C-alpha positions as YAML, in Angstrom:
chain: A
units: angstrom
residues:
- id: 1
  name: MET
  ca: [-0.09, 0.21, 0.10]
- id: 2
  name: ARG
  ca: [1.31, 3.51, -0.89]
- id: 3
  name: ILE
  ca: [0.17, 6.20, 1.52]
- id: 4
  name: LEU
  ca: [0.04, 9.82, 1.47]
- id: 5
  name: PHE
  ca: [0.25, 11.70, 5.08]
- id: 6
  name: THR
  ca: [-0.97, 15.19, 4.65]
- id: 7
  name: LYS
  ca: [1.48, 16.12, 7.72]
- id: 8
  name: LYS
  ca: [5.11, 15.46, 8.45]
- id: 9
  name: PHE
  ca: [5.71, 12.75, 10.92]
- id: 10
  name: ASN
  ca: [8.95, 10.83, 11.86]
- id: 11
  name: GLU
  ca: [9.72, 8.27, 9.44]
- id: 12
  name: SER
  ca: [11.24, 5.73, 11.83]
- id: 13
  name: MET
  ca: [8.16, 5.71, 14.05]
- id: 14
  name: ILE
  ca: [5.95, 4.91, 10.78]
- id: 15
  name: SER
  ca: [8.38, 2.20, 9.43]
- id: 16
  name: LYS
  ca: [8.27, 0.60, 12.81]
- id: 17
  name: LYS
  ca: [4.53, 0.50, 13.22]
- id: 18
  name: LEU
  ca: [3.84, -0.29, 9.53]
- id: 19
  name: GLY
  ca: [6.70, -2.40, 8.35]
- id: 20
  name: ASN
  ca: [8.65, -2.31, 4.99]
- id: 21
  name: HIS
  ca: [5.83, -3.47, 2.65]
- id: 22
  name: PHE
  ca: [4.34, 0.00, 3.03]
- id: 23
  name: SER
  ca: [5.65, 2.99, 1.19]
- id: 24
  name: TYR
  ca: [4.52, 6.52, 1.93]
- id: 25
  name: ASP
  ca: [5.26, 10.14, 1.35]
- id: 26
  name: PHE
  ca: [4.40, 13.44, 3.46]
- id: 27
  name: MET
  ca: [2.76, 16.62, 1.95]
- id: 28
  name: GLU
  ca: [2.01, 19.69, 4.21]
- id: 29
  name: VAL
  ca: [-1.32, 20.89, 3.44]
- id: 30
  name: ILE
  ca: [-1.56, 23.57, 6.06]
- id: 31
  name: LYS
  ca: [0.94, 26.01, 7.62]
- id: 32
  name: ILE
  ca: [0.67, 26.93, 11.22]
- id: 33
  name: LYS
  ca: [1.78, 30.37, 12.56]
- id: 34
  name: HIS
  ca: [1.79, 31.32, 16.28]
- id: 35
  name: LEU
  ca: [0.20, 34.73, 17.06]
- id: 36
  name: LYS
  ca: [1.66, 37.23, 19.77]
- id: 37
  name: VAL
  ca: [-0.78, 37.44, 22.69]
- id: 38
  name: LYS
  ca: [-0.13, 39.28, 25.66]
- id: 39
  name: PRO
  ca: [-0.37, 36.94, 28.62]
- id: 40
  name: TYR
  ca: [-3.14, 38.03, 31.22]
- id: 41
  name: ASP
  ca: [-4.42, 37.21, 34.35]
- id: 42
  name: LEU
  ca: [-6.44, 33.79, 33.99]
- id: 43
  name: LYS
  ca: [-7.94, 33.63, 37.45]
- id: 44
  name: ALA
  ca: [-11.28, 31.75, 37.98]
- id: 45
  name: TYR
  ca: [-11.27, 30.78, 34.38]
- id: 46
  name: SER
  ca: [-11.57, 27.09, 33.08]
- id: 47
  name: LEU
  ca: [-9.23, 26.76, 30.12]
- id: 48
  name: ILE
  ca: [-10.03, 24.55, 26.87]
- id: 49
  name: PHE
  ca: [-7.42, 23.49, 24.44]
- id: 50
  name: THR
  ca: [-8.58, 21.59, 21.24]
- id: 51
  name: SER
  ca: [-5.08, 21.12, 19.56]
- id: 52
  name: VAL
  ca: [-1.44, 20.46, 20.22]
- id: 53
  name: ASN
  ca: [-0.78, 23.88, 18.29]
- id: 54
  name: ALA
  ca: [-2.84, 25.89, 20.82]
- id: 55
  name: VAL
  ca: [-0.77, 24.49, 23.79]
- id: 56
  name: GLU
  ca: [2.42, 25.13, 22.09]
- id: 57
  name: ALA
  ca: [1.35, 28.98, 21.46]
- id: 58
  name: PHE
  ca: [-0.33, 29.22, 24.78]
- id: 59
  name: PHE
  ca: [3.05, 28.49, 26.58]
- id: 60
  name: GLU
  ca: [5.21, 30.21, 24.07]
- id: 61
  name: ASN
  ca: [3.28, 33.48, 24.59]
- id: 62
  name: GLY
  ca: [4.07, 33.17, 28.50]
- id: 63
  name: PHE
  ca: [0.71, 32.13, 29.91]
- id: 64
  name: MET
  ca: [0.80, 30.15, 33.15]
- id: 65
  name: PRO
  ca: [-2.17, 28.58, 34.68]
- id: 66
  name: ASN
  ca: [-2.83, 28.01, 38.16]
- id: 67
  name: GLU
  ca: [-3.29, 24.41, 39.31]
- id: 68
  name: ASN
  ca: [-3.42, 24.72, 42.87]
- id: 69
  name: PHE
  ca: [-6.76, 23.26, 43.70]
- id: 70
  name: VAL
  ca: [-6.72, 24.80, 47.27]
- id: 71
  name: GLU
  ca: [-6.75, 28.21, 45.78]
- id: 72
  name: ARG
  ca: [-9.96, 29.90, 44.91]
- id: 73
  name: ASP
  ca: [-9.18, 31.05, 41.66]
- id: 74
  name: PHE
  ca: [-7.36, 28.11, 40.20]
- id: 75
  name: ASN
  ca: [-7.80, 26.92, 36.65]
- id: 76
  name: LYS
  ca: [-9.37, 23.70, 35.61]
- id: 77
  name: ILE
  ca: [-7.99, 22.52, 32.19]
- id: 78
  name: TYR
  ca: [-9.86, 20.88, 29.47]
- id: 79
  name: ALA
  ca: [-8.57, 19.08, 26.57]
- id: 80
  name: VAL
  ca: [-9.55, 17.26, 23.26]
- id: 81
  name: GLY
  ca: [-7.49, 14.46, 22.07]
- id: 82
  name: LEU
  ca: [-4.66, 12.53, 24.07]
- id: 83
  name: GLN
  ca: [-2.24, 14.38, 21.91]
- id: 84
  name: THR
  ca: [-3.34, 17.61, 23.50]
- id: 85
  name: LYS
  ca: [-3.40, 16.09, 26.94]
- id: 86
  name: ARG
  ca: [0.54, 14.84, 26.35]
- id: 87
  name: GLU
  ca: [1.63, 18.32, 25.26]
- id: 88
  name: LEU
  ca: [0.18, 19.93, 28.41]
- id: 89
  name: ARG
  ca: [1.82, 17.23, 30.35]
- id: 90
  name: LYS
  ca: [5.10, 18.06, 28.48]
- id: 91
  name: ASN
  ca: [4.64, 21.72, 29.86]
- id: 92
  name: GLY
  ca: [4.00, 20.44, 33.37]
- id: 93
  name: PHE
  ca: [0.17, 20.72, 33.61]
- id: 94
  name: GLY
  ca: [-2.40, 17.91, 33.91]
- id: 95
  name: THR
  ca: [-6.18, 17.95, 32.59]
- id: 96
  name: PHE
  ca: [-9.46, 17.70, 34.37]
- id: 97
  name: LYS
  ca: [-11.17, 16.43, 31.65]
- id: 98
  name: VAL
  ca: [-9.91, 14.84, 28.27]
- id: 99
  name: ALA
  ca: [-12.68, 14.47, 25.61]
- id: 100
  name: LYS
  ca: [-12.42, 12.46, 22.06]
- id: 101
  name: HIS
  ca: [-13.87, 15.56, 20.26]
- id: 102
  name: ALA
  ca: [-15.33, 18.89, 20.65]
- id: 103
  name: LYS
  ca: [-18.94, 17.72, 20.82]
- id: 104
  name: GLU
  ca: [-18.16, 15.16, 23.51]
- id: 105
  name: LEU
  ca: [-16.67, 17.94, 25.65]
- id: 106
  name: ALA
  ca: [-19.59, 20.23, 24.96]
- id: 107
  name: ASP
  ca: [-21.99, 17.70, 26.23]
- id: 108
  name: PHE
  ca: [-19.84, 17.08, 29.29]
- id: 109
  name: ILE
  ca: [-19.63, 20.66, 30.41]
- id: 110
  name: ILE
  ca: [-23.16, 21.33, 29.63]
- id: 111
  name: LYS
  ca: [-24.26, 18.43, 31.86]
- id: 112
  name: ASN
  ca: [-21.56, 18.74, 34.74]
- id: 113
  name: ASN
  ca: [-19.65, 22.37, 34.76]
- id: 114
  name: ASN
  ca: [-22.14, 24.90, 33.42]
- id: 115
  name: LYS
  ca: [-21.46, 27.41, 36.02]
- id: 116
  name: GLU
  ca: [-17.84, 27.88, 35.04]
- id: 117
  name: LYS
  ca: [-16.40, 30.60, 33.05]
- id: 118
  name: PHE
  ca: [-14.33, 29.31, 30.00]
- id: 119
  name: LEU
  ca: [-11.47, 30.38, 27.84]
- id: 120
  name: HIS
  ca: [-10.99, 28.64, 24.47]
- id: 121
  name: PHE
  ca: [-7.39, 28.73, 23.33]
- id: 122
  name: CYS
  ca: [-7.61, 27.65, 19.49]
- id: 123
  name: GLY
  ca: [-6.68, 28.51, 15.89]
- id: 124
  name: ASN
  ca: [-8.43, 31.19, 13.85]
- id: 125
  name: LEU
  ca: [-10.27, 28.36, 11.90]
- id: 126
  name: ALA
  ca: [-11.56, 26.30, 14.87]
- id: 127
  name: LEU
  ca: [-14.76, 24.84, 14.33]
- id: 128
  name: ASN
  ca: [-17.77, 26.56, 16.06]
- id: 129
  name: VAL
  ca: [-18.89, 23.29, 18.10]
- id: 130
  name: LEU
  ca: [-18.28, 24.71, 21.41]
- id: 131
  name: ASN
  ca: [-19.08, 28.43, 20.60]
- id: 132
  name: ASN
  ca: [-22.34, 27.25, 19.19]
- id: 133
  name: ALA
  ca: [-23.27, 24.90, 22.08]
- id: 134
  name: LEU
  ca: [-22.12, 26.67, 25.36]
- id: 135
  name: PRO
  ca: [-23.46, 30.13, 24.93]
- id: 136
  name: LEU
  ca: [-27.08, 28.57, 24.26]
- id: 137
  name: GLN
  ca: [-26.94, 27.21, 27.65]
- id: 138
  name: ASN
  ca: [-25.95, 30.70, 29.08]
- id: 139
  name: ILE
  ca: [-22.42, 29.13, 29.98]
- id: 140
  name: SER
  ca: [-19.73, 31.71, 29.81]
- id: 141
  name: TYR
  ca: [-17.33, 31.18, 26.99]
- id: 142
  name: LYS
  ca: [-14.80, 32.88, 24.73]
- id: 143
  name: LYS
  ca: [-12.68, 31.94, 22.02]
- id: 144
  name: VAL
  ca: [-8.98, 33.33, 22.12]
- id: 145
  name: PRO
  ca: [-7.35, 32.69, 18.78]
- id: 146
  name: ILE
  ca: [-3.54, 32.22, 19.57]
- id: 147
  name: TYR
  ca: [-2.51, 30.54, 16.16]
- id: 148
  name: GLU
  ca: [-3.39, 30.93, 12.38]
- id: 149
  name: THR
  ca: [-3.79, 28.15, 10.04]
- id: 150
  name: GLN
  ca: [-2.97, 29.04, 6.51]
- id: 151
  name: LEU
  ca: [-4.43, 26.50, 3.91]
- id: 152
  name: LEU
  ca: [-1.87, 25.85, 1.27]
- id: 153
  name: TYR
  ca: [-4.08, 24.01, -1.54]
- id: 154
  name: PRO
  ca: [-1.25, 21.92, -2.87]
- id: 155
  name: GLN
  ca: [-1.95, 19.61, -5.96]
- id: 156
  name: VAL
  ca: [-0.93, 15.76, -5.75]
- id: 157
  name: SER
  ca: [1.29, 14.42, -8.03]
- id: 158
  name: GLY
  ca: [1.78, 10.68, -7.70]
- id: 159
  name: ASP
  ca: [-0.11, 7.46, -7.47]
- id: 160
  name: TYR
  ca: [-1.34, 6.62, -4.00]
- id: 161
  name: ASP
  ca: [-3.55, 3.92, -2.45]
- id: 162
  name: ALA
  ca: [-4.62, 5.78, 0.63]
- id: 163
  name: VAL
  ca: [-4.64, 9.36, 2.04]
- id: 164
  name: CYS
  ca: [-4.52, 10.09, 5.92]
- id: 165
  name: PHE
  ca: [-6.00, 13.61, 7.18]
- id: 166
  name: PHE
  ca: [-5.20, 15.01, 10.68]
- id: 167
  name: SER
  ca: [-7.43, 18.15, 10.76]
- id: 168
  name: PRO
  ca: [-10.47, 19.50, 9.07]
- id: 169
  name: SER
  ca: [-8.51, 22.41, 7.86]
- id: 170
  name: GLY
  ca: [-6.11, 19.94, 6.15]
- id: 171
  name: VAL
  ca: [-9.26, 18.17, 4.42]
- id: 172
  name: ARG
  ca: [-10.34, 21.41, 3.16]
- id: 173
  name: SER
  ca: [-6.90, 22.50, 1.86]
- id: 174
  name: PHE
  ca: [-6.27, 19.13, 0.08]
- id: 175
  name: ALA
  ca: [-9.91, 18.93, -1.46]
- id: 176
  name: LYS
  ca: [-9.63, 22.19, -3.17]
- id: 177
  name: HIS
  ca: [-7.47, 20.97, -6.12]
- id: 178
  name: ASN
  ca: [-7.86, 17.32, -5.42]
- id: 179
  name: SER
  ca: [-10.56, 14.68, -5.61]
- id: 180
  name: LEU
  ca: [-10.75, 12.37, -2.49]
- id: 181
  name: ASP
  ca: [-12.96, 9.68, -4.24]
- id: 182
  name: GLN
  ca: [-10.15, 7.65, -5.88]
- id: 183
  name: TYR
  ca: [-8.31, 7.05, -2.27]
- id: 184
  name: LEU
  ca: [-8.86, 4.83, 0.76]
- id: 185
  name: LEU
  ca: [-9.25, 7.52, 3.31]
- id: 186
  name: PHE
  ca: [-7.91, 7.39, 6.88]
- id: 187
  name: SER
  ca: [-8.73, 10.03, 9.51]
- id: 188
  name: ILE
  ca: [-7.63, 10.99, 12.99]
- id: 189
  name: GLY
  ca: [-10.74, 11.72, 15.31]
- id: 190
  name: GLU
  ca: [-14.51, 12.13, 14.17]
- id: 191
  name: THR
  ca: [-14.35, 15.85, 13.49]
- id: 192
  name: THR
  ca: [-11.84, 15.28, 10.75]
- id: 193
  name: GLU
  ca: [-14.02, 12.45, 9.51]
- id: 194
  name: SER
  ca: [-17.14, 14.62, 9.34]
- id: 195
  name: GLU
  ca: [-15.14, 16.92, 7.10]
- id: 196
  name: ILE
  ca: [-13.95, 14.30, 4.82]
- id: 197
  name: LYS
  ca: [-17.53, 13.34, 4.27]
- id: 198
  name: LYS
  ca: [-18.47, 16.63, 2.96]
- id: 199
  name: PHE
  ca: [-16.23, 16.10, -0.15]
- id: 200
  name: THR
  ca: [-16.74, 12.06, -0.95]
- id: 201
  name: LYS
  ca: [-19.18, 9.26, -0.21]
- id: 202
  name: ASN
  ca: [-16.31, 6.86, 0.12]
- id: 203
  name: GLU
  ca: [-15.94, 5.14, 3.54]
- id: 204
  name: VAL
  ca: [-13.59, 6.56, 5.92]
- id: 205
  name: ILE
  ca: [-11.66, 4.79, 8.25]
- id: 206
  name: THR
  ca: [-11.12, 6.38, 11.54]
- id: 207
  name: SER
  ca: [-9.13, 6.30, 14.57]
- id: 208
  name: SER
  ca: [-11.15, 6.47, 17.67]
- id: 209
  name: GLU
  ca: [-8.18, 7.46, 20.06]
- id: 210
  name: SER
  ca: [-7.19, 10.64, 17.90]
- id: 211
  name: ASN
  ca: [-3.41, 10.01, 18.13]
- id: 212
  name: MET
  ca: [-0.92, 8.87, 15.38]
- id: 213
  name: ASP
  ca: [-0.12, 5.50, 17.24]
- id: 214
  name: ASP
  ca: [-3.62, 4.37, 16.94]
- id: 215
  name: LEU
  ca: [-4.12, 5.57, 13.52]
- id: 216
  name: LEU
  ca: [-0.94, 3.57, 12.23]
- id: 217
  name: SER
  ca: [-2.24, 0.43, 14.06]
- id: 218
  name: LEU
  ca: [-5.56, 1.01, 12.48]
- id: 219
  name: ILE
  ca: [-3.83, 1.06, 8.87]
- id: 220
  name: ALA
  ca: [-1.71, -1.95, 9.62]
- id: 221
  name: LYS
  ca: [-4.85, -3.77, 10.92]
- id: 222
  name: TYR
  ca: [-6.87, -2.85, 7.77]
- id: 223
  name: ASP
  ca: [-4.14, -4.10, 5.41]
- id: 224
  name: ALA
  ca: [-3.68, -7.51, 7.07]
- id: 225
  name: GLN
  ca: [-7.48, -7.98, 7.01]
- id: 226
  name: GLU
  ca: [-7.31, -7.14, 2.91]
- id: 227
  name: LYS
  ca: [-4.52, -9.98, 2.44]
...
């Protein structure tokens, strides 16, 4: 199987997971630029991160949450995806709640934590799942764009059996000049899967854990079943 990954990854990690009978290429479909945001007091806010890029930009700008739970104005941290959780952990912070996707997080907040005030650190193209759901329930919510996503709109040259997608914006960028109908499609997460289905009726094979390890295991399992 020849696979096109729409994001650059460590080749040795992929080879270790998939073995030598796969071939693959990488093509960047989006470009990320961290924004300059002057850090401010986060007291009494709960913080939401829905991507690794948001976490990176947040700490690069010098923001510092307060996780001392005995203090009145500590910050609860909510995350979407295990990779986002791991990036927070790399910076020394834990998570109060990790959801698989934004819809799951919105449902959890509405049911369990609707009296909190939320700041959502995200990209300029972040989907409006939380923005549409939380204010309707009179929950204090504000988006804080902390990075920009530029769509590169590449054109594919090469013969591939499968394409792997990692974000809704990546799907939109790829689909601008390339049909999805000719490929086997793999997706990290249900939000990205939903975006893919806007451009094709093909089956989408989606990683439930929203991380690269799980996606590579899914690819290997699919290939073994087809043999």
